[in-house]
Amino acid sequence: MTTSWTLLRVLRERNARLYLTSLVVSAFGTSSLSLAAGVWVRDLTGSDGLPALCFLAAWAPTLAGPALGTLADRVCRKPLLIALNLGLAAVLLTLFTVHSPDGLWLLFTVLLLYGTVGVVGDAAESALVTAAVPGDLRGDFNGLRMTVTEGMKLVAPLTGAGLYTAFGGPAVASLDAVTFVLAAGLCALLRVREERPERSGGGWRKETAVGVRHLWGHPGLRTLVRTGGTTMLLASLSSTTVYAVVDRLGHSPAYTGVLYAFQGAGSVTAGVASGAALRRLGGRRFGAAGIALTAVAVAARAVPSDAVALASAVAIGLGLPCVLVATFTAVQQQTPGPLLGRATATANTLVFTPNVIGLGVGAGLIELTSPGLLLPLYGLALLLTAASLARHSGRRS
């Protein structure tokens, strides 16, 4: 009842409702393109390796998160978001000229810009949320934000794949462009009062360093960000075993889609419930509980049983988002507004960069040994991570 009432409060807030609607629209377009881009490259080149560069191009700007996030602190966030959405919509339309392998440089360039806009946009959105959504509802809002994102991952890729099959890559790019135009329009309707940021006069590098120092110098935020990065590293290591797990179950590789669908359903549920759980437990306890649940689920995947595999997928979906919601809500709550863009982007870099490292290392490890050995080890490491965070939870954050 409490969760339902709080969610209704979030949805009754005009700004929160507009924000979530814009997220639904843009997440649908982004998820549609994410699958279609790789298929597009595969069709044009026949290569199995080049499609991976789509992910790399879109992810690479995250490494420059602290510097890119500084832009979100130098200008008013609402006009910046509108400009970013409209600019990216225009850039996506250039993909109509990609018809052969000679045009792949343009596709990869657009994806690189896509990732860059994503980093700056996430930082600006996180900062603008503090002005648009009441403080006591931000945990619920961040949970719903994750629900929207994960929900779109369940339905949008199929739409993108169908549209690509019927009309080709440019059609998917145009769909994504339309979603960004709509998101810009919804952002323009937000009623927020922003003061023009004051320049410190210290230059871009010094301004970036101030945001990094705040995040890493704050004991509560440092603990959550460090734990979030460790969790994402271990979760990505375990995710590289999924095809081996499916093979042990005697299914074809396509069965991985079933596991990811169950995991997505768990993540959607976690997003809805996270606001109330965050208030009840506090950030660190909430994060630790989620990591512990993920640990048990990861270790359980070593059991060659369909029922266990499906239950584990749901549990991972429920547990993994907890530390992310706790971390980024704490960053919003405990960072001064003028620093919030830089701090959010820095947290994104520190939390999600280990994910890519884990994918690379895990891909090598699964070639050397079986998931029956690796998964219990990953689960144990996650359990130790949860215990470490729980020890720091003497006071709520």
mmCIF file of C-alpha atoms in Angstrom:
data_model
loop_
_atom_site.group_PDB
_atom_site.id
_atom_site.type_symbol
_atom_site.label_atom_id
_atom_site.label_comp_id
_atom_site.label_asym_id
_atom_site.label_seq_id
_atom_site.Cartn_x
_atom_site.Cartn_y
_atom_site.Cartn_z
ATOM 1 C CA MET A 1 0.000 0.000 0.000
ATOM 2 C CA THR A 2 2.791 2.418 0.933
ATOM 3 C CA THR A 3 4.644 1.707 -2.300
ATOM 4 C CA SER A 4 1.485 2.171 -4.395
ATOM 5 C CA TRP A 5 0.653 5.460 -2.672
ATOM 6 C CA THR A 6 4.169 6.806 -3.134
ATOM 7 C CA LEU A 7 4.216 5.844 -6.808
ATOM 8 C CA LEU A 8 0.929 7.680 -7.263
ATOM 9 C CA ARG A 9 2.527 10.738 -5.645
ATOM 10 C CA VAL A 10 5.388 10.551 -8.130
ATOM 11 C CA LEU A 11 3.024 10.236 -11.091
ATOM 12 C CA ARG A 12 0.886 13.111 -9.813
ATOM 13 C CA GLU A 13 3.918 15.407 -9.899
ATOM 14 C CA ARG A 14 3.715 17.159 -13.264
ATOM 15 C CA ASN A 15 7.471 17.421 -13.762
ATOM 16 C CA ALA A 16 8.101 13.818 -12.723
ATOM 17 C CA ARG A 17 5.346 12.625 -15.058
ATOM 18 C CA LEU A 18 6.784 14.571 -17.998
ATOM 19 C CA TYR A 19 10.281 13.334 -17.223
ATOM 20 C CA LEU A 20 9.206 9.707 -17.099
ATOM 21 C CA THR A 21 7.247 10.067 -20.337
ATOM 22 C CA SER A 22 10.299 11.519 -22.078
ATOM 23 C CA LEU A 23 12.360 8.610 -20.733
ATOM 24 C CA VAL A 24 9.865 6.087 -22.097
ATOM 25 C CA VAL A 25 10.054 7.702 -25.533
ATOM 26 C CA SER A 26 13.838 8.097 -25.728
ATOM 27 C CA ALA A 27 14.564 4.690 -24.152
ATOM 28 C CA PHE A 28 12.331 3.053 -26.754
ATOM 29 C CA GLY A 29 14.316 4.634 -29.576
ATOM 30 C CA THR A 30 17.688 3.911 -27.983
ATOM 31 C CA SER A 31 16.885 0.245 -27.335
ATOM 32 C CA SER A 32 15.555 -0.165 -30.871
ATOM 33 C CA LEU A 33 18.760 1.194 -32.414
ATOM 34 C CA SER A 34 21.094 -0.701 -30.073
ATOM 35 C CA LEU A 35 20.215 -4.053 -31.630
ATOM 36 C CA ALA A 36 19.672 -2.820 -35.183
ATOM 37 C CA ALA A 37 23.097 -1.144 -35.396
ATOM 38 C CA GLY A 38 24.959 -4.407 -34.844
ATOM 39 C CA VAL A 39 22.748 -6.290 -37.299
ATOM 40 C CA TRP A 40 23.271 -3.470 -39.823
ATOM 41 C CA VAL A 41 27.052 -3.769 -39.577
ATOM 42 C CA ARG A 42 26.858 -7.557 -39.805
ATOM 43 C CA ASP A 43 24.759 -7.386 -42.976
ATOM 44 C CA LEU A 44 27.046 -4.838 -44.649
ATOM 45 C CA THR A 45 30.334 -6.606 -43.843
ATOM 46 C CA GLY A 46 29.595 -10.259 -43.076
ATOM 47 C CA SER A 47 31.901 -9.874 -40.060
ATOM 48 C CA ASP A 48 31.127 -11.358 -36.651
ATOM 49 C CA GLY A 49 33.595 -9.063 -34.884
ATOM 50 C CA LEU A 50 32.790 -5.613 -36.300
ATOM 51 C CA PRO A 51 29.282 -5.441 -34.769
ATOM 52 C CA ALA A 52 30.959 -5.376 -31.344
ATOM 53 C CA LEU A 53 32.481 -2.020 -32.314
ATOM 54 C CA CYS A 54 28.971 -0.554 -32.223
ATOM 55 C CA PHE A 55 28.851 -1.195 -28.491
ATOM 56 C CA LEU A 56 32.410 0.066 -28.056
ATOM 57 C CA ALA A 57 31.750 3.299 -29.970
ATOM 58 C CA ALA A 58 28.617 4.064 -27.950
ATOM 59 C CA TRP A 59 30.263 3.177 -24.632
ATOM 60 C CA ALA A 60 33.710 4.796 -25.092
ATOM 61 C CA PRO A 61 32.623 8.363 -24.121
ATOM 62 C CA THR A 62 31.819 7.069 -20.627
ATOM 63 C CA LEU A 63 35.576 7.047 -19.993
ATOM 64 C CA ALA A 64 35.549 10.832 -20.389
ATOM 65 C CA GLY A 65 32.558 11.161 -18.047
ATOM 66 C CA PRO A 66 34.084 13.561 -15.491
ATOM 67 C CA ALA A 67 35.129 16.050 -18.194
ATOM 68 C CA LEU A 68 31.901 15.714 -20.188
ATOM 69 C CA GLY A 69 29.827 16.109 -17.042
ATOM 70 C CA THR A 70 31.446 19.498 -16.456
ATOM 71 C CA LEU A 71 29.507 20.805 -19.468
ATOM 72 C CA ALA A 72 26.268 20.031 -17.640
ATOM 73 C CA ASP A 73 27.421 22.279 -14.783
ATOM 74 C CA ARG A 74 28.455 25.190 -17.021
ATOM 75 C CA VAL A 75 25.055 25.912 -18.574
ATOM 76 C CA CYS A 76 21.376 25.697 -17.624
ATOM 77 C CA ARG A 77 20.363 22.051 -17.798
ATOM 78 C CA LYS A 78 16.902 22.313 -19.398
ATOM 79 C CA PRO A 79 18.033 24.211 -22.539
ATOM 80 C CA LEU A 80 21.046 21.893 -22.753
ATOM 81 C CA LEU A 81 18.855 18.772 -22.776
ATOM 82 C CA ILE A 82 16.579 20.241 -25.433
ATOM 83 C CA ALA A 83 19.567 21.126 -27.617
ATOM 84 C CA LEU A 84 21.186 17.702 -27.156
ATOM 85 C CA ASN A 85 18.003 15.844 -28.099
ATOM 86 C CA LEU A 86 17.363 17.962 -31.194
ATOM 87 C CA GLY A 87 21.007 17.845 -32.260
ATOM 88 C CA LEU A 88 21.163 14.067 -31.988
ATOM 89 C CA ALA A 89 17.904 13.729 -33.924
ATOM 90 C CA ALA A 90 19.476 15.700 -36.788
ATOM 91 C CA VAL A 91 22.695 13.662 -36.680
ATOM 92 C CA LEU A 92 20.797 10.352 -36.818
ATOM 93 C CA LEU A 93 19.240 11.339 -40.126
ATOM 94 C CA THR A 94 22.692 11.300 -41.761
ATOM 95 C CA LEU A 95 22.536 7.488 -41.511
ATOM 96 C CA PHE A 96 20.227 7.500 -44.539
ATOM 97 C CA THR A 97 23.443 7.751 -46.581
ATOM 98 C CA VAL A 98 24.893 4.467 -45.237
ATOM 99 C CA HIS A 99 24.353 1.800 -47.904
ATOM 100 C CA SER A 100 27.716 -0.017 -48.107
ATOM 101 C CA PRO A 101 30.793 -0.845 -46.004
ATOM 102 C CA ASP A 102 32.329 2.441 -47.174
ATOM 103 C CA GLY A 103 29.781 4.280 -45.058
ATOM 104 C CA LEU A 104 30.505 2.467 -41.823
ATOM 105 C CA TRP A 105 32.807 5.264 -40.645
ATOM 106 C CA LEU A 106 29.720 7.508 -40.504
ATOM 107 C CA LEU A 107 27.712 4.932 -38.545
ATOM 108 C CA PHE A 108 30.500 4.527 -35.978
ATOM 109 C CA THR A 109 30.940 8.318 -35.768
ATOM 110 C CA VAL A 110 27.235 8.770 -35.108
ATOM 111 C CA LEU A 111 27.340 6.082 -32.413
ATOM 112 C CA LEU A 112 30.317 7.831 -30.809
ATOM 113 C CA LEU A 113 28.345 11.090 -30.769
ATOM 114 C CA TYR A 114 25.363 9.119 -29.456
ATOM 115 C CA GLY A 115 27.411 7.927 -26.512
ATOM 116 C CA THR A 116 28.800 11.409 -25.876
ATOM 117 C CA VAL A 117 25.346 12.957 -25.823
ATOM 118 C CA GLY A 118 24.246 10.154 -23.507
ATOM 119 C CA VAL A 119 26.958 10.960 -20.953
ATOM 120 C CA VAL A 120 26.267 14.703 -20.975
ATOM 121 C CA GLY A 121 22.512 14.132 -21.040
ATOM 122 C CA ASP A 122 22.554 11.733 -18.071
ATOM 123 C CA ALA A 123 24.564 14.256 -16.060
ATOM 124 C CA ALA A 124 22.208 17.106 -16.949
ATOM 125 C CA GLU A 125 19.116 14.992 -16.247
ATOM 126 C CA SER A 126 20.390 13.946 -12.828
ATOM 127 C CA ALA A 127 21.028 17.584 -11.948
ATOM 128 C CA LEU A 128 17.692 18.789 -13.306
ATOM 129 C CA VAL A 129 15.811 16.092 -11.363
ATOM 130 C CA THR A 130 16.834 17.787 -8.126
ATOM 131 C CA ALA A 131 14.981 20.902 -9.281
ATOM 132 C CA ALA A 132 12.050 19.082 -10.857
ATOM 133 C CA VAL A 133 11.285 16.300 -8.352
ATOM 134 C CA PRO A 134 10.829 16.726 -4.564
ATOM 135 C CA GLY A 135 13.668 15.273 -2.496
ATOM 136 C CA ASP A 136 11.539 12.682 -0.687
ATOM 137 C CA LEU A 137 10.431 11.211 -4.037
ATOM 138 C CA ARG A 138 13.800 10.962 -5.778
ATOM 139 C CA GLY A 139 14.439 7.368 -4.739
ATOM 140 C CA ASP A 140 11.030 6.384 -6.124
ATOM 141 C CA PHE A 141 11.668 8.415 -9.259
ATOM 142 C CA ASN A 142 15.054 6.784 -9.836
ATOM 143 C CA GLY A 143 13.485 3.371 -9.339
ATOM 144 C CA LEU A 144 10.763 4.158 -11.870
ATOM 145 C CA ARG A 145 13.438 5.475 -14.219
ATOM 146 C CA MET A 146 15.114 2.067 -14.081
ATOM 147 C CA THR A 147 11.759 0.335 -14.555
ATOM 148 C CA VAL A 148 11.175 2.368 -17.708
ATOM 149 C CA THR A 149 14.648 1.672 -19.078
ATOM 150 C CA GLU A 150 14.503 -2.059 -18.387
ATOM 151 C CA GLY A 151 10.933 -2.292 -19.649
ATOM 152 C CA MET A 152 11.933 -0.774 -22.976
ATOM 153 C CA LYS A 153 14.762 -3.306 -23.270
ATOM 154 C CA LEU A 154 12.123 -6.038 -23.214
ATOM 155 C CA VAL A 155 10.016 -4.695 -26.068
ATOM 156 C CA ALA A 156 11.953 -2.138 -28.122
ATOM 157 C CA PRO A 157 14.698 -4.416 -29.568
ATOM 158 C CA LEU A 158 12.019 -6.601 -31.163
ATOM 159 C CA THR A 159 10.464 -3.502 -32.710
ATOM 160 C CA GLY A 160 13.854 -2.351 -33.969
ATOM 161 C CA ALA A 161 14.627 -5.776 -35.407
ATOM 162 C CA GLY A 162 11.262 -5.948 -37.165
ATOM 163 C CA LEU A 163 11.592 -2.451 -38.570
ATOM 164 C CA TYR A 164 15.131 -3.187 -39.739
ATOM 165 C CA THR A 165 14.033 -6.412 -41.445
ATOM 166 C CA ALA A 166 11.188 -4.649 -43.243
ATOM 167 C CA PHE A 167 12.757 -1.305 -44.176
ATOM 168 C CA GLY A 168 16.468 -1.348 -43.298
ATOM 169 C CA GLY A 169 18.746 0.560 -40.922
ATOM 170 C CA PRO A 170 17.758 4.114 -41.958
ATOM 171 C CA ALA A 171 14.175 3.405 -40.879
ATOM 172 C CA VAL A 172 15.335 2.510 -37.360
ATOM 173 C CA ALA A 173 17.531 5.620 -37.277
ATOM 174 C CA SER A 174 14.566 7.791 -38.271
ATOM 175 C CA LEU A 175 12.418 6.190 -35.543
ATOM 176 C CA ASP A 176 15.122 7.019 -33.008
ATOM 177 C CA ALA A 177 15.338 10.581 -34.340
ATOM 178 C CA VAL A 178 11.588 11.039 -33.873
ATOM 179 C CA THR A 179 11.813 9.818 -30.268
ATOM 180 C CA PHE A 180 14.522 12.403 -29.529
ATOM 181 C CA VAL A 181 12.398 15.199 -31.013
ATOM 182 C CA LEU A 182 9.488 14.107 -28.831
ATOM 183 C CA ALA A 183 11.763 13.929 -25.774
ATOM 184 C CA ALA A 184 12.970 17.475 -26.484
ATOM 185 C CA GLY A 185 9.357 18.673 -26.649
ATOM 186 C CA LEU A 186 8.478 17.006 -23.357
ATOM 187 C CA CYS A 187 11.573 18.495 -21.721
ATOM 188 C CA ALA A 188 10.516 21.950 -22.928
ATOM 189 C CA LEU A 189 7.252 21.548 -20.995
ATOM 190 C CA LEU A 190 9.057 21.091 -17.648
ATOM 191 C CA ARG A 191 8.427 23.887 -15.158
ATOM 192 C CA VAL A 192 11.717 24.442 -13.374
ATOM 193 C CA ARG A 193 13.547 27.534 -12.203
ATOM 194 C CA GLU A 194 17.261 27.386 -12.842
ATOM 195 C CA GLU A 195 19.812 29.981 -11.872
ATOM 196 C CA ARG A 196 22.492 30.610 -14.454
ATOM 197 C CA PRO A 197 25.635 28.764 -13.310
ATOM 198 C CA GLU A 198 28.509 30.918 -12.135
ATOM 199 C CA ARG A 199 31.901 30.214 -13.672
ATOM 200 C CA SER A 200 34.666 29.592 -11.162
ATOM 201 C CA GLY A 201 37.285 30.976 -13.504
ATOM 202 C CA GLY A 202 39.486 27.957 -12.872
ATOM 203 C CA GLY A 203 39.242 26.409 -16.320
ATOM 204 C CA TRP A 204 37.731 23.138 -17.495
ATOM 205 C CA ARG A 205 40.359 20.874 -15.904
ATOM 206 C CA LYS A 206 40.079 22.469 -12.465
ATOM 207 C CA GLU A 207 36.282 22.458 -12.576
ATOM 208 C CA THR A 208 36.327 18.759 -13.458
ATOM 209 C CA ALA A 209 38.752 18.034 -10.625
ATOM 210 C CA VAL A 210 36.460 19.774 -8.112
ATOM 211 C CA GLY A 211 33.615 17.414 -8.997
ATOM 212 C CA VAL A 212 35.850 14.334 -8.791
ATOM 213 C CA ARG A 213 37.269 15.437 -5.425
ATOM 214 C CA HIS A 214 33.793 15.972 -4.015
ATOM 215 C CA LEU A 215 32.643 12.519 -5.036
ATOM 216 C CA TRP A 216 35.745 10.651 -3.897
ATOM 217 C CA GLY A 217 36.234 12.795 -0.786
ATOM 218 C CA HIS A 218 32.731 12.132 0.517
ATOM 219 C CA PRO A 219 32.965 8.933 2.620
ATOM 220 C CA GLY A 220 29.378 7.815 1.992
ATOM 221 C CA LEU A 221 29.454 8.423 -1.744
ATOM 222 C CA ARG A 222 32.918 6.905 -2.139
ATOM 223 C CA THR A 223 31.779 3.707 -0.428
ATOM 224 C CA LEU A 224 28.676 3.353 -2.600
ATOM 225 C CA VAL A 225 30.462 4.177 -5.867
ATOM 226 C CA ARG A 226 33.327 1.794 -5.112
ATOM 227 C CA THR A 227 30.880 -0.967 -4.184
ATOM 228 C CA GLY A 228 28.789 -0.281 -7.290
ATOM 229 C CA GLY A 229 31.847 -0.625 -9.519
ATOM 230 C CA THR A 230 32.891 -3.871 -7.836
ATOM 231 C CA THR A 231 29.382 -5.267 -8.193
ATOM 232 C CA MET A 232 29.208 -4.402 -11.893
ATOM 233 C CA LEU A 233 32.615 -6.020 -12.457
ATOM 234 C CA LEU A 234 31.513 -9.284 -10.830
ATOM 235 C CA ALA A 235 28.076 -9.204 -12.484
ATOM 236 C CA SER A 236 29.664 -8.792 -15.919
ATOM 237 C CA LEU A 237 32.064 -11.659 -15.199
ATOM 238 C CA SER A 238 29.102 -13.876 -14.363
ATOM 239 C CA SER A 239 27.143 -12.740 -17.429
ATOM 240 C CA THR A 240 29.838 -14.173 -19.727
ATOM 241 C CA THR A 241 28.870 -17.655 -18.531
ATOM 242 C CA VAL A 242 25.281 -17.426 -19.766
ATOM 243 C CA TYR A 243 25.836 -19.315 -23.040
ATOM 244 C CA ALA A 244 27.741 -22.047 -21.215
ATOM 245 C CA VAL A 245 24.909 -22.286 -18.674
ATOM 246 C CA VAL A 246 22.363 -22.626 -21.472
ATOM 247 C CA ASP A 247 24.500 -25.298 -23.141
ATOM 248 C CA ARG A 248 24.659 -27.311 -19.896
ATOM 249 C CA LEU A 249 20.854 -27.137 -19.740
ATOM 250 C CA GLY A 250 20.687 -28.686 -23.201
ATOM 251 C CA HIS A 251 19.097 -25.682 -24.932
ATOM 252 C CA SER A 252 20.060 -23.769 -28.061
ATOM 253 C CA PRO A 253 21.792 -20.359 -27.677
ATOM 254 C CA ALA A 254 18.455 -18.645 -28.394
ATOM 255 C CA TYR A 255 17.329 -19.716 -24.884
ATOM 256 C CA THR A 256 19.505 -16.917 -23.497
ATOM 257 C CA GLY A 257 16.739 -14.571 -24.640
ATOM 258 C CA VAL A 258 14.370 -16.289 -22.217
ATOM 259 C CA LEU A 259 16.805 -15.820 -19.334
ATOM 260 C CA TYR A 260 17.306 -12.144 -20.174
ATOM 261 C CA ALA A 261 13.537 -11.647 -20.397
ATOM 262 C CA PHE A 262 13.108 -13.119 -16.886
ATOM 263 C CA GLN A 263 15.958 -10.932 -15.619
ATOM 264 C CA GLY A 264 14.353 -7.880 -17.194
ATOM 265 C CA ALA A 265 11.069 -8.678 -15.480
ATOM 266 C CA GLY A 266 12.923 -8.800 -12.162
ATOM 267 C CA SER A 267 14.539 -5.413 -12.852
ATOM 268 C CA VAL A 268 11.170 -3.848 -13.664
ATOM 269 C CA THR A 269 9.811 -5.110 -10.323
ATOM 270 C CA ALA A 270 12.881 -3.856 -8.463
ATOM 271 C CA GLY A 271 12.450 -0.386 -9.933
ATOM 272 C CA VAL A 272 8.860 -0.143 -8.716
ATOM 273 C CA ALA A 273 9.698 -1.280 -5.168
ATOM 274 C CA SER A 274 13.063 0.416 -4.708
ATOM 275 C CA GLY A 275 11.822 3.790 -3.446
ATOM 276 C CA ALA A 276 10.001 2.325 -0.441
ATOM 277 C CA ALA A 277 12.856 -0.115 0.272
ATOM 278 C CA LEU A 278 15.394 2.698 0.077
ATOM 279 C CA ARG A 279 13.496 4.734 2.668
ATOM 280 C CA ARG A 280 13.073 1.751 4.972
ATOM 281 C CA LEU A 281 16.630 0.394 4.836
ATOM 282 C CA GLY A 282 18.775 3.367 3.893
ATOM 283 C CA GLY A 283 21.069 3.435 0.866
ATOM 284 C CA ARG A 284 23.850 1.148 2.086
ATOM 285 C CA ARG A 285 21.624 -1.543 3.605
ATOM 286 C CA PHE A 286 19.423 -1.493 0.520
ATOM 287 C CA GLY A 287 22.443 -1.839 -1.750
ATOM 288 C CA ALA A 288 23.957 -4.592 0.396
ATOM 289 C CA ALA A 289 20.696 -6.575 0.398
ATOM 290 C CA GLY A 290 20.487 -6.376 -3.375
ATOM 291 C CA ILE A 291 24.095 -7.484 -3.833
ATOM 292 C CA ALA A 292 23.568 -10.406 -1.446
ATOM 293 C CA LEU A 293 20.503 -11.535 -3.416
ATOM 294 C CA THR A 294 22.525 -11.277 -6.635
ATOM 295 C CA ALA A 295 25.332 -13.319 -5.035
ATOM 296 C CA VAL A 296 23.017 -16.202 -4.159
ATOM 297 C CA ALA A 297 21.424 -16.114 -7.614
ATOM 298 C CA VAL A 298 24.768 -16.093 -9.430
ATOM 299 C CA ALA A 299 26.061 -19.061 -7.427
ATOM 300 C CA ALA A 300 22.774 -20.929 -7.963
ATOM 301 C CA ARG A 301 23.234 -20.733 -11.733
ATOM 302 C CA ALA A 302 25.861 -23.439 -11.349
ATOM 303 C CA VAL A 303 23.004 -25.901 -10.712
ATOM 304 C CA PRO A 304 22.012 -27.507 -14.065
ATOM 305 C CA SER A 305 18.258 -27.012 -13.695
ATOM 306 C CA ASP A 306 15.841 -25.007 -15.833
ATOM 307 C CA ALA A 307 13.755 -23.975 -12.832
ATOM 308 C CA VAL A 308 16.830 -22.791 -10.912
ATOM 309 C CA ALA A 309 18.175 -20.929 -13.951
ATOM 310 C CA LEU A 310 14.902 -19.058 -14.442
ATOM 311 C CA ALA A 311 14.542 -18.257 -10.740
ATOM 312 C CA SER A 312 18.146 -17.050 -10.649
ATOM 313 C CA ALA A 313 17.527 -14.768 -13.622
ATOM 314 C CA VAL A 314 14.593 -13.131 -11.841
ATOM 315 C CA ALA A 315 16.630 -12.793 -8.618
ATOM 316 C CA ILE A 316 19.549 -11.159 -10.451
ATOM 317 C CA GLY A 317 17.089 -8.738 -12.033
ATOM 318 C CA LEU A 318 15.692 -7.931 -8.589
ATOM 319 C CA GLY A 319 19.017 -7.608 -6.808
ATOM 320 C CA LEU A 320 21.433 -5.962 -9.228
ATOM 321 C CA PRO A 321 19.600 -2.620 -9.638
ATOM 322 C CA CYS A 322 19.528 -1.986 -5.866
ATOM 323 C CA VAL A 323 23.086 -0.723 -5.508
ATOM 324 C CA LEU A 324 22.676 1.415 -8.646
ATOM 325 C CA VAL A 325 19.508 3.120 -7.388
ATOM 326 C CA ALA A 326 21.103 3.605 -3.954
ATOM 327 C CA THR A 327 24.302 5.065 -5.414
ATOM 328 C CA PHE A 328 22.818 7.550 -7.844
ATOM 329 C CA THR A 329 20.089 8.674 -5.451
ATOM 330 C CA ALA A 330 22.790 9.356 -2.839
ATOM 331 C CA VAL A 331 24.798 11.344 -5.395
ATOM 332 C CA GLN A 332 21.734 13.494 -6.097
ATOM 333 C CA GLN A 333 20.930 13.964 -2.411
ATOM 334 C CA GLN A 334 24.451 14.659 -1.142
ATOM 335 C CA THR A 335 25.999 16.750 -3.906
ATOM 336 C CA PRO A 336 25.579 20.537 -4.220
ATOM 337 C CA GLY A 337 23.618 21.512 -7.330
ATOM 338 C CA PRO A 338 26.500 23.336 -9.077
ATOM 339 C CA LEU A 339 28.634 20.143 -8.904
ATOM 340 C CA LEU A 340 25.953 17.590 -9.682
ATOM 341 C CA GLY A 341 26.649 17.155 -13.394
ATOM 342 C CA ARG A 342 30.322 16.412 -12.825
ATOM 343 C CA ALA A 343 29.668 14.187 -9.832
ATOM 344 C CA THR A 344 27.007 12.137 -11.659
ATOM 345 C CA ALA A 345 29.166 11.647 -14.747
ATOM 346 C CA THR A 346 32.154 10.651 -12.593
ATOM 347 C CA ALA A 347 30.005 8.141 -10.707
ATOM 348 C CA ASN A 348 28.794 6.718 -14.037
ATOM 349 C CA THR A 349 32.386 6.236 -15.175
ATOM 350 C CA LEU A 350 33.516 4.584 -11.945
ATOM 351 C CA VAL A 351 30.487 2.304 -11.677
ATOM 352 C CA PHE A 352 30.108 1.179 -15.292
ATOM 353 C CA THR A 353 33.684 1.036 -16.639
ATOM 354 C CA PRO A 354 34.381 -2.187 -14.680
ATOM 355 C CA ASN A 355 31.463 -3.730 -16.571
ATOM 356 C CA VAL A 356 33.405 -3.664 -19.836
ATOM 357 C CA ILE A 357 36.575 -4.946 -18.139
ATOM 358 C CA GLY A 358 34.603 -7.845 -16.677
ATOM 359 C CA LEU A 359 33.160 -8.768 -20.060
ATOM 360 C CA GLY A 360 36.646 -9.013 -21.561
ATOM 361 C CA VAL A 361 38.181 -10.972 -18.681
ATOM 362 C CA GLY A 362 35.152 -13.214 -18.257
ATOM 363 C CA ALA A 363 35.134 -14.136 -21.938
ATOM 364 C CA GLY A 364 38.671 -15.470 -21.508
ATOM 365 C CA LEU A 365 37.991 -17.305 -18.254
ATOM 366 C CA ILE A 366 34.964 -19.186 -19.554
ATOM 367 C CA GLU A 367 37.175 -20.605 -22.313
ATOM 368 C CA LEU A 368 39.499 -22.073 -19.666
ATOM 369 C CA THR A 369 37.097 -23.640 -17.174
ATOM 370 C CA SER A 370 33.448 -24.509 -16.558
ATOM 371 C CA PRO A 371 30.628 -22.306 -15.211
ATOM 372 C CA GLY A 372 30.192 -24.858 -12.424
ATOM 373 C CA LEU A 373 33.494 -23.641 -10.963
ATOM 374 C CA LEU A 374 33.357 -19.957 -11.889
ATOM 375 C CA LEU A 375 29.823 -19.107 -10.781
ATOM 376 C CA PRO A 376 30.218 -20.105 -7.096
ATOM 377 C CA LEU A 377 33.444 -18.060 -6.990
ATOM 378 C CA TYR A 378 31.708 -15.017 -8.475
ATOM 379 C CA GLY A 379 28.835 -15.502 -6.044
ATOM 380 C CA LEU A 380 31.219 -15.657 -3.079
ATOM 381 C CA ALA A 381 32.970 -12.477 -4.209
ATOM 382 C CA LEU A 382 29.610 -10.719 -4.486
ATOM 383 C CA LEU A 383 28.631 -11.915 -1.020
ATOM 384 C CA LEU A 384 31.862 -10.493 0.417
ATOM 385 C CA THR A 385 31.127 -7.212 -1.382
ATOM 386 C CA ALA A 386 27.667 -7.110 0.198
ATOM 387 C CA ALA A 387 29.121 -7.820 3.634
ATOM 388 C CA SER A 388 31.648 -5.017 3.225
ATOM 389 C CA LEU A 389 28.927 -2.514 2.334
ATOM 390 C CA ALA A 390 26.709 -3.714 5.199
ATOM 391 C CA ARG A 391 29.561 -3.071 7.662
ATOM 392 C CA HIS A 392 29.537 0.581 6.576
ATOM 393 C CA SER A 393 25.796 0.934 7.143
ATOM 394 C CA GLY A 394 25.874 2.114 10.734
ATOM 395 C CA ARG A 395 23.978 5.209 9.652
ATOM 396 C CA ARG A 396 21.654 5.591 6.692
ATOM 397 C CA SER A 397 22.879 7.294 3.529
#
